[in-house]
Amino acid sequence: MGDDRYRALPVTQGRVQCLPDKKEPVDHCRFCIHAREFLIQGKYVKSPSLAYCLQCRATDEVNLTLVEAVKCADRQCEGFHSIANIIG
């Protein structure tokens, strides 16, 4: 999946403008099916939400206090969608 399919959402005061009318705490992104990567100190790292993805299998912990932006794959304006709904 190319970067043109992602939205880069800046993190401001620990929150992400997930939908036009809703901000989410960045810690929700670590459990969101749409979150792909987090920008930390100029480098993107995979989202912990990809831990159950057979193709990506991200298992590293992310320091959410350092996140500057989130690469989001939500193009349908669904907003936060927990991975627990899929794996549970």
Short mmCIF file of C-alpha atoms in Angstrom, two decimals:
data_model
loop_
_atom_site.label_atom_id
_atom_site.label_comp_id
_atom_site.label_asym_id
_atom_site.label_seq_id
_atom_site.Cartn_x
_atom_site.Cartn_y
_atom_site.Cartn_z
CA MET A 1 0.00 0.00 0.00
CA GLY A 2 1.51 3.31 -1.04
CA ASP A 3 1.76 6.41 1.12
CA ASP A 4 -0.87 8.14 -1.02
CA ARG A 5 -3.45 5.88 0.59
CA TYR A 6 -2.66 7.21 4.07
CA ARG A 7 -3.58 10.44 5.79
CA ALA A 8 -0.83 12.00 7.89
CA LEU A 9 -2.55 13.22 11.05
CA PRO A 10 -0.49 15.59 13.20
CA VAL A 11 -0.51 15.03 16.95
CA THR A 12 -1.28 18.15 18.96
CA GLN A 13 -1.23 18.03 22.76
CA GLY A 14 -1.52 14.23 22.66
CA ARG A 15 -4.58 14.23 20.39
CA VAL A 16 -5.27 13.45 16.73
CA GLN A 17 -7.99 15.01 14.58
CA CYS A 18 -9.46 11.62 13.69
CA LEU A 19 -12.66 12.96 12.15
CA PRO A 20 -13.57 16.54 11.23
CA ASP A 21 -15.65 16.83 14.40
CA LYS A 22 -13.73 14.49 16.70
CA LYS A 23 -10.28 14.39 18.25
CA GLU A 24 -8.97 11.16 19.75
CA PRO A 25 -6.15 10.66 22.22
CA VAL A 26 -3.11 9.32 20.37
CA ASP A 27 -3.10 6.29 22.69
CA HIS A 28 -6.33 5.16 21.00
CA CYS A 29 -4.40 4.90 17.73
CA ARG A 30 -2.29 2.06 19.10
CA PHE A 31 -5.47 -0.04 19.13
CA CYS A 32 -7.07 1.30 15.93
CA ILE A 33 -7.30 -0.82 12.77
CA HIS A 34 -6.62 2.28 10.67
CA ALA A 35 -3.32 3.31 12.31
CA ARG A 36 -0.32 2.18 10.28
CA GLU A 37 2.69 4.10 11.54
CA PHE A 38 3.74 6.72 14.08
CA LEU A 39 6.21 9.51 13.32
CA ILE A 40 8.78 9.75 16.11
CA GLN A 41 11.82 12.00 15.84
CA GLY A 42 11.61 12.10 12.06
CA LYS A 43 11.21 8.34 11.53
CA TYR A 44 8.08 6.26 11.04
CA VAL A 45 7.61 3.14 13.19
CA LYS A 46 4.85 0.57 12.76
CA SER A 47 1.76 0.85 14.89
CA PRO A 48 1.25 -1.74 17.64
CA SER A 49 -2.22 -2.25 16.16
CA LEU A 50 -0.48 -4.28 13.44
CA ALA A 51 0.58 -6.97 15.93
CA TYR A 52 -2.07 -9.33 14.58
CA CYS A 53 -1.46 -8.53 10.92
CA LEU A 54 0.14 -11.58 9.31
CA GLN A 55 1.89 -9.43 6.72
CA CYS A 56 3.24 -6.70 9.04
CA ARG A 57 3.49 -8.35 12.47
CA ALA A 58 4.59 -5.25 14.42
CA THR A 59 5.49 -6.13 17.99
CA ASP A 60 7.60 -3.19 19.19
CA GLU A 61 6.28 -0.88 21.88
CA VAL A 62 5.86 2.78 20.91
CA ASN A 63 6.51 5.73 23.24
CA LEU A 64 3.31 7.64 22.57
CA THR A 65 4.57 10.79 24.30
CA LEU A 66 7.03 11.26 21.42
CA VAL A 67 4.59 10.76 18.54
CA GLU A 68 4.45 13.73 16.16
CA ALA A 69 2.02 12.30 13.58
CA VAL A 70 0.04 9.17 12.73
CA LYS A 71 -0.25 7.57 9.29
CA CYS A 72 -3.91 6.66 9.07
CA ALA A 73 -5.52 4.37 6.47
CA ASP A 74 -9.06 5.56 7.22
CA ARG A 75 -10.34 6.93 3.91
CA GLN A 76 -14.04 6.26 4.59
CA CYS A 77 -14.26 8.57 7.65
CA GLU A 78 -15.09 5.71 10.00
CA GLY A 79 -12.98 7.11 12.82
CA PHE A 80 -11.51 5.07 15.63
CA HIS A 81 -12.18 1.36 15.17
CA SER A 82 -10.68 -0.94 17.80
CA ILE A 83 -8.71 -4.04 16.79
CA ALA A 84 -10.47 -5.77 19.70
CA ASN A 85 -13.60 -5.97 17.54
CA ILE A 86 -11.66 -8.09 15.06
CA ILE A 87 -9.46 -10.26 17.27
CA GLY A 88 -11.92 -10.74 20.12
#
